[in-house]
C-alpha atoms as one frame of an Amber mdcrd trajectory, in Angstrom:
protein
  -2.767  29.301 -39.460  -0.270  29.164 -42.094   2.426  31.884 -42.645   0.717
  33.024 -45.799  -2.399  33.366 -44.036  -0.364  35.577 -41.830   0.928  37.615
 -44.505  -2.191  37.721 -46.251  -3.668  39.247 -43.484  -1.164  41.987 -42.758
  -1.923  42.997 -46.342  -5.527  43.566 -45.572  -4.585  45.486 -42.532  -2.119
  47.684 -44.867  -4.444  47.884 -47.623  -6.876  48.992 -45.104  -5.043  51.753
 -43.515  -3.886  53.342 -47.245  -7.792  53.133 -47.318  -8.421  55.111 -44.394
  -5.512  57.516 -44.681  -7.126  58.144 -48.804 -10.538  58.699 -46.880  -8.815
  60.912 -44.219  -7.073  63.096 -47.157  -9.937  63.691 -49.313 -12.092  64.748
 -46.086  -9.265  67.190 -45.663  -9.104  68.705 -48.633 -12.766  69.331 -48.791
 -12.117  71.303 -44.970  -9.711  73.401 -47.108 -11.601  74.125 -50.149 -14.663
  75.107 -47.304 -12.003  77.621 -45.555 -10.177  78.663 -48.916 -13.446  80.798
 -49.663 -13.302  82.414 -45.946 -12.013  85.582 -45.555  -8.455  84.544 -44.014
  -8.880  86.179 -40.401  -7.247  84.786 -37.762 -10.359  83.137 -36.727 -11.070
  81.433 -39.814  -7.339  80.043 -39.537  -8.357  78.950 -36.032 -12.173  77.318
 -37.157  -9.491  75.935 -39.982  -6.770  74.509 -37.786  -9.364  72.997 -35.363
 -11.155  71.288 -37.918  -8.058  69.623 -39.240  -6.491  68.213 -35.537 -10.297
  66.824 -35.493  -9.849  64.790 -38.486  -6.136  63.822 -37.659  -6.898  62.888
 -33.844  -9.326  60.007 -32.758 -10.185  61.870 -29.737 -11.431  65.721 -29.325
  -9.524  65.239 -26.417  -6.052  64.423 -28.350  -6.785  67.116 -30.886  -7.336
  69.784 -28.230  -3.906  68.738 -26.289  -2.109  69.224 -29.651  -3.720  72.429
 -30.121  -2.855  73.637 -26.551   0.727  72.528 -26.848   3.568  74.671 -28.086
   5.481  73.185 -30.731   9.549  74.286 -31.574   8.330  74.036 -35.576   5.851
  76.911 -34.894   8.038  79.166 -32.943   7.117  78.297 -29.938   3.519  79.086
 -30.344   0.822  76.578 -30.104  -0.943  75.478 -33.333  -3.997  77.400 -32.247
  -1.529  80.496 -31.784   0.133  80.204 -34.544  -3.264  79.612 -36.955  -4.370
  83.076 -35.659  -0.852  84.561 -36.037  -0.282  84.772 -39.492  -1.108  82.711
 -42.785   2.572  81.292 -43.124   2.247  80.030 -38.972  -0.813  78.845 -39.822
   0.501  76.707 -43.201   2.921  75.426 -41.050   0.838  73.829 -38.329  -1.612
  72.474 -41.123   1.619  70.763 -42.354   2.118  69.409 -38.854  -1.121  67.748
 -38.741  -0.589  66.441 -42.373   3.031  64.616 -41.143   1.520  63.369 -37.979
  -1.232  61.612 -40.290   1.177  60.492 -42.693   3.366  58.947 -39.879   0.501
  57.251 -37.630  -0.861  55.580 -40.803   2.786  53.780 -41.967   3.065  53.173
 -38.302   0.519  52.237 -36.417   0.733  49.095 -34.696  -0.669  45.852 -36.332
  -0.874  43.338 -33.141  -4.558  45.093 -32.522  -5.445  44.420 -35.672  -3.991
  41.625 -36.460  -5.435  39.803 -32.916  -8.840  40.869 -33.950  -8.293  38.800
 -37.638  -6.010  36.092 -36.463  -8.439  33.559 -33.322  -6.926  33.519 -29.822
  -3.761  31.470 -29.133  -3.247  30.840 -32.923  -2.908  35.072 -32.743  -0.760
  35.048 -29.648   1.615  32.072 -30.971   2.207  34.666 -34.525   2.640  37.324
 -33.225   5.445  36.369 -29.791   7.363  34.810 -32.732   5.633  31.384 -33.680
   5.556  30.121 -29.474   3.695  27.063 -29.662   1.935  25.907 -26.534
């Protein structure tokens, strides 16, 4: 495959994850405009904050670690904690979950991807730096 191909490709990928991060976003701000008409209790913050780490996280599993897990941002408190704290806790950890989306979509690794578009060895030789066998 020739290096354009390559490149070519790795666009796709990239234009595909702004994609899915767009899709993500939009689905999260129609969570938000559902919980800006609740009342504000600390259990809507916590029905709010869950339903956010389920959009971020692929797994229910992931999103209920993060919720479960105290974080030095929130003082201390897990997310969950913090959501039924106060308002201002609970802003914060929504702003958490909005940077840890941000950051796994610029980041996440393209060899998957990339393996799946790209055919066997041809994929292999590209990405360990052009090996040819």
């Amino acid at each position: 495959m020739a290096e354009r191909d390559l490149w070519l490709a790795i666009e796709e990928l990239r234009s595909q994850q702004r994609e899915a991060a767009a899709e993500t976003e939009q689905l999260r701000q129609e969570v938000s405009k559902l919980c800006a008409g609740r009342d504000g209790t600390p259990h809507s913050r916590a029905r709010e904050i869950i339903q956010h780490a389920e959009l971020t996280f692929d797994t229910h599993e992931q999103a209920t670690e993060w919720l479960q897990a105290a974080h030095p941002r929130l003082d201390d408190l897990t997310p969950l904690d913090a959501a039924r704290r106060s308002p201002e806790l609970n802003g914060r950890a929504l702003k958490l979950l909005s940077d840890i989306l941000r950051w796994s979509s610029i980041n996440q690794p393209l060899d998957e991807k990339l393996k799946d578009m790209l055919s066997g060895e041809q994929a292999d030789d590209h990405l360990e730096g052009g090996r040819q066998t």
